[in-house]
Amino acid sequence: MSKYEPLREHLARLDDVVWAAKLYEVEEIIGSSLPKSAREHRTWWANSGGSLVHQNAWLDAGWRVERTDLMRDVIVFRRLRIGGTILAGKPARAERPGRDPQRAAEKRLAKEMGALRQPATVTLRSEWTPLGDVQRTPCSNATIPRGGGVMRFAAMDGDDVVTVIVAALAVQKTYRGLRMQVKGVEEASSDKDGLELITKAGFDTADPIECDVVKSGNAWLLTDGRGRKANLDDQSECYLVAQLLYLQEMQNGRKTTLIFR
């Protein structure tokens, strides 16, 4: 068996799309030290494969090295495909006879809390899909999703752009409610929602209002370099993405409002 087979197995088990690994983590996985060239030469982490058994370890698992930062001892792997062997989880260790279960639980919790208290950085990568002017874009437009998403309405306030970020579990319904208000059409099912949006946003319905949306599949949550797609049909994740986009608007110096639907 190759020295790097444990690395292949580890990558095959991961559910993440991105894995930012410290070199010592790789060494712990393979159970031995990396060669000197792995710490000094980026080419060691290339994706050539062939007769290079260490590179075949991640390539065979469906991953590639996306970035190397040898100054910080960090290697960033990215998944290319779902592949490799999914190994069964390790069986739980039996408690030793005579061991105090309460004390053992306290020790395990203390150990886990140490990991939980490590600094973490949560970032968002998203792609906006423009829907255009609310006055002109009909509710039946194919680009408007029926499911969850995060919407951004924008209008001018003098020389400044003001925005409203809306976490919506039913994007089309939310858009329809606002459009009915803008068009001056009363509709019992959506009139209340649209009026609330207009009121909280402070928009003048006579002014142009642009709308963009982040659809499901177009938002990725990244935690310390490890990323996955956000499920915008899930209320908690939709709200989290909306809050991060709201903070981006504030950091860009725009007057903005956050609304949960």
mmCIF file of C-alpha atoms in Angstrom:
data_model
loop_
_atom_site.group_PDB
_atom_site.id
_atom_site.type_symbol
_atom_site.label_atom_id
_atom_site.label_comp_id
_atom_site.label_asym_id
_atom_site.label_seq_id
_atom_site.Cartn_x
_atom_site.Cartn_y
_atom_site.Cartn_z
ATOM 1 C CA MET A 1 0.000 0.000 0.000
ATOM 2 C CA SER A 2 1.232 3.482 -0.854
ATOM 3 C CA LYS A 3 2.396 5.711 1.978
ATOM 4 C CA TYR A 4 -0.192 8.250 0.787
ATOM 5 C CA GLU A 5 -3.157 5.871 0.655
ATOM 6 C CA PRO A 6 -4.509 7.227 3.999
ATOM 7 C CA LEU A 7 -4.631 10.690 2.403
ATOM 8 C CA ARG A 8 -6.698 9.331 -0.485
ATOM 9 C CA GLU A 9 -9.062 7.641 1.966
ATOM 10 C CA HIS A 10 -9.371 10.822 4.034
ATOM 11 C CA LEU A 11 -10.269 12.938 1.002
ATOM 12 C CA ALA A 12 -12.760 10.327 -0.215
ATOM 13 C CA ARG A 13 -14.585 10.545 3.126
ATOM 14 C CA LEU A 14 -14.894 14.335 3.154
ATOM 15 C CA ASP A 15 -18.252 15.926 2.370
ATOM 16 C CA ASP A 16 -16.693 19.359 1.840
ATOM 17 C CA VAL A 17 -15.948 20.959 -1.509
ATOM 18 C CA VAL A 18 -12.789 22.691 -0.291
ATOM 19 C CA TRP A 19 -10.259 21.539 2.308
ATOM 20 C CA ALA A 20 -7.571 23.957 3.527
ATOM 21 C CA ALA A 21 -5.051 21.631 5.170
ATOM 22 C CA LYS A 22 -2.041 22.430 7.295
ATOM 23 C CA LEU A 23 1.027 20.373 6.443
ATOM 24 C CA TYR A 24 1.072 18.873 9.917
ATOM 25 C CA GLU A 25 -2.515 17.668 9.347
ATOM 26 C CA VAL A 26 -1.422 15.856 6.191
ATOM 27 C CA GLU A 27 1.463 14.298 8.129
ATOM 28 C CA GLU A 28 -0.886 13.138 10.866
ATOM 29 C CA ILE A 29 -3.122 11.513 8.259
ATOM 30 C CA ILE A 30 -0.336 9.641 6.452
ATOM 31 C CA GLY A 31 1.393 8.786 9.733
ATOM 32 C CA SER A 32 4.836 10.078 8.752
ATOM 33 C CA SER A 33 6.722 13.228 7.815
ATOM 34 C CA LEU A 34 6.436 14.789 4.390
ATOM 35 C CA PRO A 35 9.646 15.004 2.356
ATOM 36 C CA LYS A 36 11.640 18.224 2.462
ATOM 37 C CA SER A 37 10.604 19.047 -1.113
ATOM 38 C CA ALA A 38 6.930 19.152 -0.044
ATOM 39 C CA ARG A 39 7.739 22.105 2.219
ATOM 40 C CA GLU A 40 10.022 23.914 -0.210
ATOM 41 C CA HIS A 41 8.706 23.348 -3.738
ATOM 42 C CA ARG A 42 5.192 24.073 -4.992
ATOM 43 C CA THR A 43 5.728 21.637 -7.861
ATOM 44 C CA TRP A 44 5.538 18.781 -5.351
ATOM 45 C CA TRP A 45 1.855 19.701 -4.996
ATOM 46 C CA ALA A 46 1.149 19.810 -8.734
ATOM 47 C CA ASN A 47 -1.662 17.752 -10.270
ATOM 48 C CA SER A 48 0.394 15.823 -12.817
ATOM 49 C CA GLY A 49 -0.272 12.315 -11.508
ATOM 50 C CA GLY A 50 1.308 9.590 -13.611
ATOM 51 C CA SER A 51 4.027 7.839 -11.630
ATOM 52 C CA LEU A 52 3.871 10.368 -8.777
ATOM 53 C CA VAL A 53 2.092 8.333 -6.122
ATOM 54 C CA HIS A 54 1.539 11.244 -3.738
ATOM 55 C CA GLN A 55 -0.298 13.259 -6.399
ATOM 56 C CA ASN A 56 -2.337 10.223 -7.418
ATOM 57 C CA ALA A 57 -3.605 10.072 -3.833
ATOM 58 C CA TRP A 58 -5.708 13.213 -4.209
ATOM 59 C CA LEU A 59 -6.385 12.844 -7.929
ATOM 60 C CA ASP A 60 -7.760 9.304 -7.495
ATOM 61 C CA ALA A 61 -10.042 10.573 -4.723
ATOM 62 C CA GLY A 62 -11.497 13.158 -7.112
ATOM 63 C CA TRP A 63 -9.625 16.171 -5.718
ATOM 64 C CA ARG A 64 -6.933 18.549 -6.974
ATOM 65 C CA VAL A 65 -4.605 21.025 -5.314
ATOM 66 C CA GLU A 66 -6.020 24.475 -5.992
ATOM 67 C CA ARG A 67 -3.535 26.630 -4.091
ATOM 68 C CA THR A 68 -0.317 26.272 -2.109
ATOM 69 C CA ASP A 69 0.888 28.664 0.580
ATOM 70 C CA LEU A 70 4.142 27.168 1.786
ATOM 71 C CA MET A 71 4.941 30.289 3.804
ATOM 72 C CA ARG A 72 1.958 29.428 6.010
ATOM 73 C CA ASP A 73 2.217 25.643 5.544
ATOM 74 C CA VAL A 74 -1.257 25.562 3.959
ATOM 75 C CA ILE A 75 -2.426 23.482 1.003
ATOM 76 C CA VAL A 76 -5.914 24.079 -0.419
ATOM 77 C CA PHE A 77 -7.587 21.067 -2.027
ATOM 78 C CA ARG A 78 -10.770 21.347 -4.116
ATOM 79 C CA ARG A 79 -13.111 18.511 -5.020
ATOM 80 C CA LEU A 80 -13.464 17.772 -8.733
ATOM 81 C CA ARG A 81 -15.943 14.932 -8.540
ATOM 82 C CA ILE A 82 -17.595 12.558 -6.127
ATOM 83 C CA GLY A 83 -15.345 9.540 -6.046
ATOM 84 C CA GLY A 84 -13.245 7.259 -3.941
ATOM 85 C CA THR A 85 -14.252 4.784 -1.324
ATOM 86 C CA ILE A 86 -16.530 5.903 1.471
ATOM 87 C CA LEU A 87 -15.218 4.210 4.556
ATOM 88 C CA ALA A 88 -17.401 3.195 7.440
ATOM 89 C CA GLY A 89 -17.099 5.248 10.582
ATOM 90 C CA LYS A 90 -14.996 3.982 13.451
ATOM 91 C CA PRO A 91 -16.917 2.037 16.079
ATOM 92 C CA ALA A 92 -17.354 3.766 19.385
ATOM 93 C CA ARG A 93 -14.788 2.781 21.978
ATOM 94 C CA ALA A 94 -16.117 0.801 24.883
ATOM 95 C CA GLU A 95 -15.744 2.351 28.295
ATOM 96 C CA ARG A 96 -13.016 0.796 30.400
ATOM 97 C CA PRO A 97 -14.257 -1.183 33.417
ATOM 98 C CA GLY A 98 -14.341 0.891 36.572
ATOM 99 C CA ARG A 99 -14.127 4.187 34.712
ATOM 100 C CA ASP A 100 -16.294 7.000 36.052
ATOM 101 C CA PRO A 101 -18.742 7.801 33.194
ATOM 102 C CA GLN A 102 -19.383 11.310 34.536
ATOM 103 C CA ARG A 103 -15.681 12.132 34.672
ATOM 104 C CA ALA A 104 -15.139 10.646 31.221
ATOM 105 C CA ALA A 105 -17.974 12.759 29.815
ATOM 106 C CA GLU A 106 -16.489 15.894 31.382
ATOM 107 C CA LYS A 107 -13.106 15.185 29.802
ATOM 108 C CA ARG A 108 -14.619 14.554 26.388
ATOM 109 C CA LEU A 109 -16.676 17.745 26.599
ATOM 110 C CA ALA A 110 -13.649 19.795 27.697
ATOM 111 C CA LYS A 111 -11.694 18.438 24.733
ATOM 112 C CA GLU A 112 -14.491 19.245 22.287
ATOM 113 C CA MET A 113 -14.937 22.744 23.729
ATOM 114 C CA GLY A 114 -11.292 23.475 23.045
ATOM 115 C CA ALA A 115 -11.921 22.854 19.359
ATOM 116 C CA LEU A 116 -15.185 24.810 19.386
ATOM 117 C CA ARG A 117 -13.448 27.866 20.840
ATOM 118 C CA GLN A 118 -10.929 28.118 18.033
ATOM 119 C CA PRO A 119 -11.272 31.317 15.950
ATOM 120 C CA ALA A 120 -13.405 30.788 12.854
ATOM 121 C CA THR A 121 -13.929 32.911 9.758
ATOM 122 C CA VAL A 122 -17.243 32.594 7.924
ATOM 123 C CA THR A 123 -17.438 34.188 4.491
ATOM 124 C CA LEU A 124 -19.897 34.138 1.614
ATOM 125 C CA ARG A 125 -19.461 33.872 -2.122
ATOM 126 C CA SER A 126 -22.600 34.674 -4.074
ATOM 127 C CA GLU A 127 -23.765 35.462 -7.587
ATOM 128 C CA TRP A 128 -26.564 37.950 -8.221
ATOM 129 C CA THR A 129 -29.038 37.329 -11.040
ATOM 130 C CA PRO A 130 -30.515 40.625 -12.303
ATOM 131 C CA LEU A 131 -34.294 40.704 -12.698
ATOM 132 C CA GLY A 132 -34.406 44.326 -13.843
ATOM 133 C CA ASP A 133 -36.909 47.100 -13.231
ATOM 134 C CA VAL A 134 -39.872 45.926 -11.149
ATOM 135 C CA GLN A 135 -42.194 48.014 -13.339
ATOM 136 C CA ARG A 136 -41.088 46.181 -16.474
ATOM 137 C CA THR A 137 -40.254 42.629 -15.401
ATOM 138 C CA PRO A 138 -43.434 40.510 -15.159
ATOM 139 C CA CYS A 139 -43.988 38.055 -12.327
ATOM 140 C CA SER A 140 -44.033 35.216 -14.863
ATOM 141 C CA ASN A 141 -40.422 35.869 -15.907
ATOM 142 C CA ALA A 142 -38.564 32.547 -16.056
ATOM 143 C CA THR A 143 -35.581 33.925 -14.122
ATOM 144 C CA ILE A 144 -37.691 34.446 -10.981
ATOM 145 C CA PRO A 145 -37.435 31.316 -8.805
ATOM 146 C CA ARG A 146 -40.474 29.980 -7.003
ATOM 147 C CA GLY A 147 -38.445 28.657 -4.082
ATOM 148 C CA GLY A 148 -36.100 30.301 -1.612
ATOM 149 C CA GLY A 149 -33.560 32.999 -2.338
ATOM 150 C CA VAL A 150 -32.212 36.358 -1.249
ATOM 151 C CA MET A 151 -33.545 39.417 -3.060
ATOM 152 C CA ARG A 152 -32.107 42.900 -3.335
ATOM 153 C CA PHE A 153 -34.294 45.848 -4.272
ATOM 154 C CA ALA A 154 -32.495 49.093 -5.110
ATOM 155 C CA ALA A 155 -33.693 52.630 -5.763
ATOM 156 C CA MET A 156 -32.269 56.148 -5.831
ATOM 157 C CA ASP A 157 -32.529 58.510 -2.875
ATOM 158 C CA GLY A 158 -31.209 61.754 -4.271
ATOM 159 C CA ASP A 159 -27.671 60.936 -5.413
ATOM 160 C CA ASP A 160 -27.417 57.770 -3.324
ATOM 161 C CA VAL A 161 -28.506 54.192 -3.937
ATOM 162 C CA VAL A 162 -30.570 52.651 -1.141
ATOM 163 C CA THR A 163 -31.177 48.923 -0.974
ATOM 164 C CA VAL A 164 -33.366 46.388 0.764
ATOM 165 C CA ILE A 165 -32.128 42.833 1.336
ATOM 166 C CA VAL A 166 -34.989 40.347 1.605
ATOM 167 C CA ALA A 167 -34.620 36.743 2.760
ATOM 168 C CA ALA A 168 -37.524 35.101 0.952
ATOM 169 C CA LEU A 169 -38.594 31.471 1.135
ATOM 170 C CA ALA A 170 -40.916 32.136 -1.828
ATOM 171 C CA VAL A 171 -39.136 34.582 -4.143
ATOM 172 C CA GLN A 172 -41.820 34.765 -6.822
ATOM 173 C CA LYS A 173 -44.555 35.478 -4.273
ATOM 174 C CA THR A 174 -42.480 38.217 -2.637
ATOM 175 C CA TYR A 175 -41.662 39.780 -6.000
ATOM 176 C CA ARG A 176 -45.304 39.656 -7.040
ATOM 177 C CA GLY A 177 -46.397 41.429 -3.862
ATOM 178 C CA LEU A 178 -44.004 44.316 -4.444
ATOM 179 C CA ARG A 179 -44.787 44.539 -8.147
ATOM 180 C CA MET A 180 -48.514 44.750 -7.462
ATOM 181 C CA GLN A 181 -47.873 47.686 -5.130
ATOM 182 C CA VAL A 182 -45.632 49.420 -7.659
ATOM 183 C CA LYS A 183 -48.201 48.909 -10.414
ATOM 184 C CA GLY A 184 -51.012 50.077 -8.144
ATOM 185 C CA VAL A 185 -52.871 46.784 -8.474
ATOM 186 C CA GLU A 186 -54.582 45.472 -5.352
ATOM 187 C CA GLU A 187 -54.470 41.731 -4.881
ATOM 188 C CA ALA A 188 -55.628 40.222 -1.616
ATOM 189 C CA SER A 189 -53.051 37.429 -1.455
ATOM 190 C CA SER A 190 -49.978 39.595 -1.927
ATOM 191 C CA ASP A 191 -51.077 43.170 -1.245
ATOM 192 C CA LYS A 192 -50.156 43.056 2.443
ATOM 193 C CA ASP A 193 -46.662 41.679 1.793
ATOM 194 C CA GLY A 194 -45.956 44.225 -0.915
ATOM 195 C CA LEU A 195 -47.180 47.119 1.221
ATOM 196 C CA GLU A 196 -44.945 46.016 4.091
ATOM 197 C CA LEU A 197 -41.908 45.930 1.800
ATOM 198 C CA ILE A 198 -42.639 49.371 0.383
ATOM 199 C CA THR A 199 -43.202 50.803 3.869
ATOM 200 C CA LYS A 200 -40.050 49.357 5.435
ATOM 201 C CA ALA A 201 -37.908 50.248 2.435
ATOM 202 C CA GLY A 202 -39.235 53.774 2.190
ATOM 203 C CA PHE A 203 -39.463 53.469 -1.593
ATOM 204 C CA ASP A 204 -41.525 55.805 -3.739
ATOM 205 C CA THR A 205 -43.507 53.568 -6.087
ATOM 206 C CA ALA A 206 -43.256 56.231 -8.792
ATOM 207 C CA ASP A 207 -39.455 55.810 -8.920
ATOM 208 C CA PRO A 208 -37.586 53.014 -10.729
ATOM 209 C CA ILE A 209 -36.858 50.017 -8.494
ATOM 210 C CA GLU A 210 -34.329 47.420 -9.627
ATOM 211 C CA CYS A 211 -34.355 43.845 -8.351
ATOM 212 C CA ASP A 212 -31.613 41.193 -8.176
ATOM 213 C CA VAL A 213 -31.783 37.729 -6.642
ATOM 214 C CA VAL A 214 -29.337 35.148 -5.319
ATOM 215 C CA LYS A 215 -30.876 31.817 -6.283
ATOM 216 C CA SER A 216 -30.357 28.423 -4.704
ATOM 217 C CA GLY A 217 -27.083 27.045 -6.003
ATOM 218 C CA ASN A 218 -25.542 30.511 -6.352
ATOM 219 C CA ALA A 219 -24.398 30.987 -2.760
ATOM 220 C CA TRP A 220 -21.491 29.251 -1.033
ATOM 221 C CA LEU A 221 -20.694 29.410 2.673
ATOM 222 C CA LEU A 222 -16.970 29.198 3.442
ATOM 223 C CA THR A 223 -15.725 28.446 6.946
ATOM 224 C CA ASP A 224 -11.943 28.581 7.391
ATOM 225 C CA GLY A 225 -11.434 27.665 3.742
ATOM 226 C CA ARG A 226 -13.956 24.817 3.672
ATOM 227 C CA GLY A 227 -16.963 25.538 1.510
ATOM 228 C CA ARG A 228 -20.364 24.192 0.559
ATOM 229 C CA LYS A 229 -23.443 25.438 -1.230
ATOM 230 C CA ALA A 230 -26.011 27.160 0.947
ATOM 231 C CA ASN A 231 -29.513 25.700 0.919
ATOM 232 C CA LEU A 232 -31.693 28.769 0.409
ATOM 233 C CA ASP A 233 -34.858 26.700 0.775
ATOM 234 C CA ASP A 234 -33.852 26.164 4.399
ATOM 235 C CA GLN A 235 -35.036 29.079 6.533
ATOM 236 C CA SER A 236 -31.987 29.308 8.793
ATOM 237 C CA GLU A 237 -29.485 29.192 5.918
ATOM 238 C CA CYS A 238 -31.501 31.631 3.821
ATOM 239 C CA TYR A 239 -31.551 34.062 6.745
ATOM 240 C CA LEU A 240 -27.801 33.607 7.335
ATOM 241 C CA VAL A 241 -26.960 34.370 3.696
ATOM 242 C CA ALA A 242 -29.257 37.411 3.788
ATOM 243 C CA GLN A 243 -27.522 38.739 6.902
ATOM 244 C CA LEU A 244 -24.086 38.341 5.305
ATOM 245 C CA LEU A 245 -25.254 40.157 2.160
ATOM 246 C CA TYR A 246 -26.781 42.871 4.340
ATOM 247 C CA LEU A 247 -23.414 43.351 6.063
ATOM 248 C CA GLN A 248 -21.725 43.606 2.662
ATOM 249 C CA GLU A 249 -24.118 46.384 1.693
ATOM 250 C CA MET A 250 -23.325 48.240 4.918
ATOM 251 C CA GLN A 251 -19.576 47.799 4.422
ATOM 252 C CA ASN A 252 -19.959 49.270 0.942
ATOM 253 C CA GLY A 253 -21.407 52.384 2.549
ATOM 254 C CA ARG A 254 -24.951 51.964 1.283
ATOM 255 C CA LYS A 255 -28.083 52.732 3.246
ATOM 256 C CA THR A 256 -29.805 49.376 3.488
ATOM 257 C CA THR A 257 -32.589 47.497 5.264
ATOM 258 C CA LEU A 258 -32.868 43.794 6.082
ATOM 259 C CA ILE A 259 -36.244 42.048 5.889
ATOM 260 C CA PHE A 260 -37.117 38.420 6.592
ATOM 261 C CA ARG A 261 -40.112 36.981 4.741
#
